[in-house]
PDB file of C-alpha atoms in Angstrom:
ATOM      1  CA  UNK U1201     159.436-121.880  74.992  1.00  0.00           C
ATOM      2  CA  UNK U1202     158.238-120.838  71.547  1.00  0.00           C
ATOM      3  CA  UNK U1203     160.671-120.463  68.648  1.00  0.00           C
ATOM      4  CA  UNK U1204     161.295-117.328  66.466  1.00  0.00           C
ATOM      5  CA  UNK U1205     158.557-118.370  64.031  1.00  0.00           C
ATOM      6  CA  UNK U1206     155.811-117.962  66.635  1.00  0.00           C
ATOM      7  CA  UNK U1207     155.390-114.270  66.057  1.00  0.00           C
ATOM      8  CA  UNK U1208     155.133-114.724  62.312  1.00  0.00           C
ATOM      9  CA  UNK U1209     152.498-117.428  62.718  1.00  0.00           C
ATOM     10  CA  UNK U1210     150.522-115.139  65.026  1.00  0.00           C
ATOM     11  CA  UNK U1211     150.454-112.415  62.437  1.00  0.00           C
ATOM     12  CA  UNK U1212     148.904-114.794  59.867  1.00  0.00           C
ATOM     13  CA  UNK U1213     145.859-115.615  62.049  1.00  0.00           C
ATOM     14  CA  UNK U1214     144.168-112.364  61.089  1.00  0.00           C
ATOM     15  CA  UNK U1215     145.176-112.186  57.418  1.00  0.00           C
ATOM     16  CA  UNK U1216     142.830-110.022  55.302  1.00  0.00           C
ATOM     17  CA  UNK U1217     140.935-111.465  52.379  1.00  0.00           C
ATOM     18  CA  UNK U1218     142.627-110.862  49.030  1.00  0.00           C
ATOM     19  CA  UNK U1219     140.547-110.205  45.870  1.00  0.00           C
ATOM     20  CA  UNK U1220     141.141-112.793  43.166  1.00  0.00           C
ATOM     21  CA  UNK U1221     141.562-111.512  39.592  1.00  0.00           C
ATOM     22  CA  UNK U1222     141.520-113.568  36.461  1.00  0.00           C
ATOM     23  CA  UNK U1223     142.700-112.583  32.933  1.00  0.00           C
ATOM     24  CA  UNK U1224     140.774-114.046  30.056  1.00  0.00           C
ATOM     25  CA  UNK U1225     140.097-113.531  26.390  1.00  0.00           C
ATOM     26  CA  UNK U1226     138.095-116.540  25.103  1.00  0.00           C
ATOM     27  CA  UNK U1227     134.301-116.866  25.762  1.00  0.00           C
ATOM     28  CA  UNK U1228     134.622-119.974  27.977  1.00  0.00           C
ATOM     29  CA  UNK U1229     137.426-118.524  30.089  1.00  0.00           C
ATOM     30  CA  UNK U1230     135.530-115.293  30.434  1.00  0.00           C
ATOM     31  CA  UNK U1231     132.401-117.054  31.648  1.00  0.00           C
ATOM     32  CA  UNK U1232     134.429-119.184  34.070  1.00  0.00           C
ATOM     33  CA  UNK U1233     136.108-116.011  35.408  1.00  0.00           C
ATOM     34  CA  UNK U1234     132.734-114.454  35.971  1.00  0.00           C
ATOM     35  CA  UNK U1235     131.699-117.514  37.968  1.00  0.00           C
ATOM     36  CA  UNK U1236     134.555-117.416  40.450  1.00  0.00           C
ATOM     37  CA  UNK U1237     136.670-114.245  40.293  1.00  0.00           C
ATOM     38  CA  UNK U1238     136.310-110.950  42.124  1.00  0.00           C
ATOM     39  CA  UNK U1239     137.721-109.084  39.108  1.00  0.00           C
ATOM     40  CA  UNK U1240     138.359-109.997  35.494  1.00  0.00           C
ATOM     41  CA  UNK U1241     140.921-108.534  33.145  1.00  0.00           C
ATOM     42  CA  UNK U1242     139.499-108.866  29.641  1.00  0.00           C
ATOM     43  CA  UNK U1243     142.079-109.137  26.847  1.00  0.00           C
ATOM     44  CA  UNK U1244     140.262-108.707  23.490  1.00  0.00           C
ATOM     45  CA  UNK U1245     141.680-105.451  22.122  1.00  0.00           C
ATOM     46  CA  UNK U1246     139.855-102.160  22.370  1.00  0.00           C
ATOM     47  CA  UNK U1247     136.998-102.300  19.825  1.00  0.00           C
ATOM     48  CA  UNK U1248     133.743-101.566  21.713  1.00  0.00           C
ATOM     49  CA  UNK U1249     132.002-104.571  20.166  1.00  0.00           C
ATOM     50  CA  UNK U1250     134.680-106.989  21.446  1.00  0.00           C
ATOM     51  CA  UNK U1251     134.849-105.315  24.862  1.00  0.00           C
ATOM     52  CA  UNK U1252     131.073-105.475  25.182  1.00  0.00           C
ATOM     53  CA  UNK U1253     130.946-109.095  24.087  1.00  0.00           C
ATOM     54  CA  UNK U1254     133.677-110.043  26.604  1.00  0.00           C
ATOM     55  CA  UNK U1255     131.966-108.172  29.473  1.00  0.00           C
ATOM     56  CA  UNK U1256     128.662-109.789  28.614  1.00  0.00           C
ATOM     57  CA  UNK U1257     130.335-113.210  28.893  1.00  0.00           C
ATOM     58  CA  UNK U1258     131.790-112.382  32.320  1.00  0.00           C
ATOM     59  CA  UNK U1259     128.394-111.197  33.542  1.00  0.00           C
ATOM     60  CA  UNK U1260     126.677-114.257  32.146  1.00  0.00           C
ATOM     61  CA  UNK U1261     129.076-116.481  33.994  1.00  0.00           C
ATOM     62  CA  UNK U1262     128.433-114.624  37.235  1.00  0.00           C
ATOM     63  CA  UNK U1263     124.671-114.923  36.764  1.00  0.00           C
ATOM     64  CA  UNK U1264     124.972-118.629  36.029  1.00  0.00           C
ATOM     65  CA  UNK U1265     126.797-119.118  39.324  1.00  0.00           C
ATOM     66  CA  UNK U1266     124.173-117.174  41.230  1.00  0.00           C
ATOM     67  CA  UNK U1267     126.368-114.204  41.768  1.00  0.00           C
ATOM     68  CA  UNK U1268     125.584-110.493  41.313  1.00  0.00           C
ATOM     69  CA  UNK U1269     127.274-109.554  38.026  1.00  0.00           C
ATOM     70  CA  UNK U1270     127.665-105.942  39.286  1.00  0.00           C
ATOM     71  CA  UNK U1271     129.988-107.209  41.969  1.00  0.00           C
ATOM     72  CA  UNK U1272     132.569-108.515  39.515  1.00  0.00           C
ATOM     73  CA  UNK U1273     134.990-105.758  38.703  1.00  0.00           C
ATOM     74  CA  UNK U1274     136.120-105.402  35.114  1.00  0.00           C
ATOM     75  CA  UNK U1275     139.592-104.396  33.949  1.00  0.00           C
ATOM     76  CA  UNK U1276     140.979-104.333  30.415  1.00  0.00           C
ATOM     77  CA  UNK U1277     144.442-105.148  29.084  1.00  0.00           C
ATOM     78  CA  UNK U1278     145.631-103.088  26.111  1.00  0.00           C
ATOM     79  CA  UNK U1279     148.749-103.644  24.066  1.00  0.00           C
ATOM     80  CA  UNK U1280     150.236-100.092  23.891  1.00  0.00           C
ATOM     81  CA  UNK U1281     152.613 -98.747  21.258  1.00  0.00           C
ATOM     82  CA  UNK U1282     153.775 -95.360  22.551  1.00  0.00           C
ATOM     83  CA  UNK U1283     155.770 -94.036  19.620  1.00  0.00           C
ATOM     84  CA  UNK U1284     155.965 -90.701  17.835  1.00  0.00           C
ATOM     85  CA  UNK U1285     156.932 -92.516  14.580  1.00  0.00           C
ATOM     86  CA  UNK U1286     153.428 -93.090  13.352  1.00  0.00           C
ATOM     87  CA  UNK U1287     154.469 -95.395  10.523  1.00  0.00           C
ATOM     88  CA  UNK U1288     156.296 -97.704  12.953  1.00  0.00           C
ATOM     89  CA  UNK U1289     153.459 -97.547  15.463  1.00  0.00           C
ATOM     90  CA  UNK U1290     150.919 -98.472  12.803  1.00  0.00           C
ATOM     91  CA  UNK U1291     152.929-101.428  11.683  1.00  0.00           C
ATOM     92  CA  UNK U1292     153.316-102.735  15.234  1.00  0.00           C
ATOM     93  CA  UNK U1293     149.629-102.257  15.843  1.00  0.00           C
ATOM     94  CA  UNK U1294     148.925-104.452  12.786  1.00  0.00           C
ATOM     95  CA  UNK U1295     151.163-107.158  14.282  1.00  0.00           C
ATOM     96  CA  UNK U1296     149.102-106.927  17.467  1.00  0.00           C
ATOM     97  CA  UNK U1297     145.887-107.328  15.433  1.00  0.00           C
ATOM     98  CA  UNK U1298     147.359-110.344  13.641  1.00  0.00           C
ATOM     99  CA  UNK U1299     148.363-111.814  16.999  1.00  0.00           C
ATOM    100  CA  UNK U1300     144.760-111.607  18.272  1.00  0.00           C
ATOM    101  CA  UNK U1301     143.446-113.208  15.070  1.00  0.00           C
ATOM    102  CA  UNK U1302     146.163-115.879  15.282  1.00  0.00           C
ATOM    103  CA  UNK U1303     144.922-117.060  18.706  1.00  0.00           C
ATOM    104  CA  UNK U1304     141.238-116.166  18.451  1.00  0.00           C
ATOM    105  CA  UNK U1305     139.881-115.600  14.954  1.00  0.00           C
ATOM    106  CA  UNK U1306     136.397-115.089  16.428  1.00  0.00           C
ATOM    107  CA  UNK U1307     137.522-111.651  17.595  1.00  0.00           C
ATOM    108  CA  UNK U1308     137.128-110.386  14.069  1.00  0.00           C
ATOM    109  CA  UNK U1309     133.402-111.257  14.095  1.00  0.00           C
ATOM    110  CA  UNK U1310     131.798-108.731  16.482  1.00  0.00           C
ATOM    111  CA  UNK U1311     133.367-105.721  14.706  1.00  0.00           C
ATOM    112  CA  UNK U1312     132.535-107.190  11.287  1.00  0.00           C
ATOM    113  CA  UNK U1313     136.153-107.617  10.136  1.00  0.00           C
ATOM    114  CA  UNK U1314     137.495-110.042   7.499  1.00  0.00           C
ATOM    115  CA  UNK U1315     140.904-111.526   7.159  1.00  0.00           C
ATOM    116  CA  UNK U1316     141.718-110.780   3.512  1.00  0.00           C
ATOM    117  CA  UNK U1317     145.205-112.144   3.354  1.00  0.00           C
ATOM    118  CA  UNK U1318     146.986-115.524   3.250  1.00  0.00           C
ATOM    119  CA  UNK U1319     146.298-117.983   6.048  1.00  0.00           C
ATOM    120  CA  UNK U1320     147.671-116.648   9.303  1.00  0.00           C
ATOM    121  CA  UNK U1321     149.522-119.928  10.035  1.00  0.00           C
ATOM    122  CA  UNK U1322     151.345-119.528   6.760  1.00  0.00           C
ATOM    123  CA  UNK U1323     152.355-115.955   7.629  1.00  0.00           C
ATOM    124  CA  UNK U1324     153.419-116.993  11.123  1.00  0.00           C
ATOM    125  CA  UNK U1325     156.419-118.664   9.656  1.00  0.00           C
ATOM    126  CA  UNK U1326     157.693-115.150   8.850  1.00  0.00           C
ATOM    127  CA  UNK U1327     157.051-113.791  12.320  1.00  0.00           C
ATOM    128  CA  UNK U1328     158.558-116.179  14.846  1.00  0.00           C
ATOM    129  CA  UNK U1329     157.377-117.197  17.413  1.00  0.00           C
ATOM    130  CA  UNK U1330     154.152-115.270  16.786  1.00  0.00           C
ATOM    131  CA  UNK U1331     152.837-111.853  15.973  1.00  0.00           C
ATOM    132  CA  UNK U1332     152.737-110.692  19.639  1.00  0.00           C
ATOM    133  CA  UNK U1333     156.267-111.776  20.435  1.00  0.00           C
ATOM    134  CA  UNK U1334     158.307-111.383  17.263  1.00  0.00           C
ATOM    135  CA  UNK U1335     161.830-110.005  17.727  1.00  0.00           C
ATOM    136  CA  UNK U1336     161.038-107.275  15.196  1.00  0.00           C
ATOM    137  CA  UNK U1337     157.403-106.182  15.514  1.00  0.00           C
ATOM    138  CA  UNK U1338     157.799-103.639  12.754  1.00  0.00           C
ATOM    139  CA  UNK U1339     158.821-106.354  10.332  1.00  0.00           C
ATOM    140  CA  UNK U1340     156.034-108.660  11.511  1.00  0.00           C
ATOM    141  CA  UNK U1341     153.628-105.735  10.954  1.00  0.00           C
ATOM    142  CA  UNK U1342     154.837-105.489   7.365  1.00  0.00           C
ATOM    143  CA  UNK U1343     153.967-109.172   6.874  1.00  0.00           C
ATOM    144  CA  UNK U1344     150.316-108.213   7.495  1.00  0.00           C
ATOM    145  CA  UNK U1345     150.325-104.798   5.935  1.00  0.00           C
ATOM    146  CA  UNK U1346     147.108-105.777   4.092  1.00  0.00           C
ATOM    147  CA  UNK U1347     145.188-105.219   7.267  1.00  0.00           C
ATOM    148  CA  UNK U1348     143.268-101.884   7.041  1.00  0.00           C
ATOM    149  CA  UNK U1349     143.559 -99.059   9.501  1.00  0.00           C
ATOM    150  CA  UNK U1350     140.269 -99.934  11.143  1.00  0.00           C
ATOM    151  CA  UNK U1351     141.637-103.326  12.114  1.00  0.00           C
ATOM    152  CA  UNK U1352     144.874-101.832  13.424  1.00  0.00           C
ATOM    153  CA  UNK U1353     142.801 -99.410  15.449  1.00  0.00           C
ATOM    154  CA  UNK U1354     140.726-102.213  17.051  1.00  0.00           C
ATOM    155  CA  UNK U1355     143.327-104.189  18.838  1.00  0.00           C
ATOM    156  CA  UNK U1356     145.991-101.782  20.289  1.00  0.00           C
ATOM    157  CA  UNK U1357     146.565 -98.305  21.650  1.00  0.00           C
ATOM    158  CA  UNK U1358     149.148 -96.693  19.484  1.00  0.00           C
ATOM    159  CA  UNK U1359     150.798 -93.436  18.482  1.00  0.00           C
ATOM    160  CA  UNK U1360     151.714 -90.278  20.307  1.00  0.00           C
ATOM    161  CA  UNK U1361     150.702 -89.574  23.909  1.00  0.00           C
ATOM    162  CA  UNK U1362     147.881 -87.387  22.652  1.00  0.00           C
ATOM    163  CA  UNK U1363     146.610 -90.158  20.318  1.00  0.00           C
ATOM    164  CA  UNK U1364     146.773 -92.774  23.058  1.00  0.00           C
ATOM    165  CA  UNK U1365     144.964 -90.480  25.461  1.00  0.00           C
ATOM    166  CA  UNK U1366     142.175 -90.001  22.896  1.00  0.00           C
ATOM    167  CA  UNK U1367     141.889 -93.771  22.401  1.00  0.00           C
ATOM    168  CA  UNK U1368     141.643 -94.438  26.087  1.00  0.00           C
ATOM    169  CA  UNK U1369     139.148 -91.582  26.443  1.00  0.00           C
ATOM    170  CA  UNK U1370     136.939 -93.368  23.893  1.00  0.00           C
ATOM    171  CA  UNK U1371     137.220 -96.670  25.727  1.00  0.00           C
ATOM    172  CA  UNK U1372     136.110 -95.054  29.001  1.00  0.00           C
ATOM    173  CA  UNK U1373     133.470 -92.986  27.198  1.00  0.00           C
ATOM    174  CA  UNK U1374     131.599 -95.969  25.636  1.00  0.00           C
ATOM    175  CA  UNK U1375     129.632 -96.566  28.806  1.00  0.00           C
ATOM    176  CA  UNK U1376     131.221 -99.937  29.523  1.00  0.00           C
ATOM    177  CA  UNK U1377     131.840-100.895  33.160  1.00  0.00           C
ATOM    178  CA  UNK U1378     135.635-100.848  32.869  1.00  0.00           C
ATOM    179  CA  UNK U1379     137.267 -99.747  36.141  1.00  0.00           C
ATOM    180  CA  UNK U1380     140.927-100.545  35.418  1.00  0.00           C
ATOM    181  CA  UNK U1381     143.084-100.319  32.279  1.00  0.00           C
ATOM    182  CA  UNK U1382     146.390-102.077  32.052  1.00  0.00           C
ATOM    183  CA  UNK U1383     148.560-100.668  29.233  1.00  0.00           C
ATOM    184  CA  UNK U1384     151.092-103.295  28.250  1.00  0.00           C
ATOM    185  CA  UNK U1385     154.076-101.698  26.403  1.00  0.00           C
ATOM    186  CA  UNK U1386     154.987-103.049  22.961  1.00  0.00           C
ATOM    187  CA  UNK U1387     157.712-103.799  22.240  1.00  0.00           C
ATOM    188  CA  UNK U1388     157.950-105.130  25.835  1.00  0.00           C
ATOM    189  CA  UNK U1389     160.943-103.725  27.727  1.00  0.00           C
ATOM    190  CA  UNK U1390     163.882-105.979  28.481  1.00  0.00           C
ATOM    191  CA  UNK U1391     163.670-107.515  31.910  1.00  0.00           C
ATOM    192  CA  UNK U1392     165.600-105.371  34.433  1.00  0.00           C
ATOM    193  CA  UNK U1393     166.467-102.762  31.850  1.00  0.00           C
ATOM    194  CA  UNK U1394     165.451 -99.114  31.610  1.00  0.00           C
ATOM    195  CA  UNK U1395     161.889 -98.358  30.500  1.00  0.00           C
ATOM    196  CA  UNK U1396     161.466 -94.980  28.813  1.00  0.00           C
ATOM    197  CA  UNK U1397     157.894 -96.068  28.131  1.00  0.00           C
ATOM    198  CA  UNK U1398     156.982 -95.969  31.852  1.00  0.00           C
ATOM    199  CA  UNK U1399     158.418 -92.496  32.261  1.00  0.00           C
ATOM    200  CA  UNK U1400     156.651 -91.110  29.164  1.00  0.00           C
ATOM    201  CA  UNK U1401     153.338 -92.760  29.963  1.00  0.00           C
ATOM    202  CA  UNK U1402     153.413 -91.403  33.553  1.00  0.00           C
ATOM    203  CA  UNK U1403     154.462 -87.904  32.482  1.00  0.00           C
ATOM    204  CA  UNK U1404     152.597 -87.467  29.267  1.00  0.00           C
ATOM    205  CA  UNK U1405     149.556 -89.715  29.107  1.00  0.00           C
ATOM    206  CA  UNK U1406     148.209 -90.048  32.616  1.00  0.00           C
ATOM    207  CA  UNK U1407     147.957 -86.319  33.411  1.00  0.00           C
ATOM    208  CA  UNK U1408     146.264 -85.580  30.066  1.00  0.00           C
ATOM    209  CA  UNK U1409     143.846 -88.432  30.437  1.00  0.00           C
ATOM    210  CA  UNK U1410     142.997 -87.408  34.001  1.00  0.00           C
ATOM    211  CA  UNK U1411     142.263 -83.839  32.823  1.00  0.00           C
ATOM    212  CA  UNK U1412     140.070 -85.001  29.946  1.00  0.00           C
ATOM    213  CA  UNK U1413     138.078 -87.512  32.032  1.00  0.00           C
ATOM    214  CA  UNK U1414     137.523 -84.970  34.821  1.00  0.00           C
ATOM    215  CA  UNK U1415     136.378 -82.165  32.520  1.00  0.00           C
TER     216      UNK U1415
END
């Protein structure tokens, strides 16, 4: 006589294949993801030069492994500051840019940016534990207020729903093979707490973006 687990075991004999996705930002990790993953989330900000470079690395990895690069689905992760206070949003976006530079200075190269401030490791002492996870992202943005608007624009979606919609529209309009966008809220909501960001994004950004992309 079979025990109660028999039915559960029988259900697993015909399990469906599950696509494997990998998130990556550095060139070696991107190439490795292209070699083995069904989909890759690139995490390099939103400047078209960085997105293109990351996607090229994924496709190069796929080709190296004898795979068809077109069969590797591309997604993109964007830090998103949905905030009607544009001064605060711009400061937080600078903190995001500094965070990318902190972990991967090479991301300033494809867009032709320069870091024209004190060494980032010196500034990090004023933004603990780092520029992406500081308790006060506005304050950490003030630490790197020397970063120009074009740098702030390159590494985060930020501003009002209309502004963020326009930024996403440009990402999807650059001709890059990006199928999925993950908009990671900054500051990140507290675990288990309410998230006004989700409600606003669903109600004010997604419908507007859908209308613009379909027109």
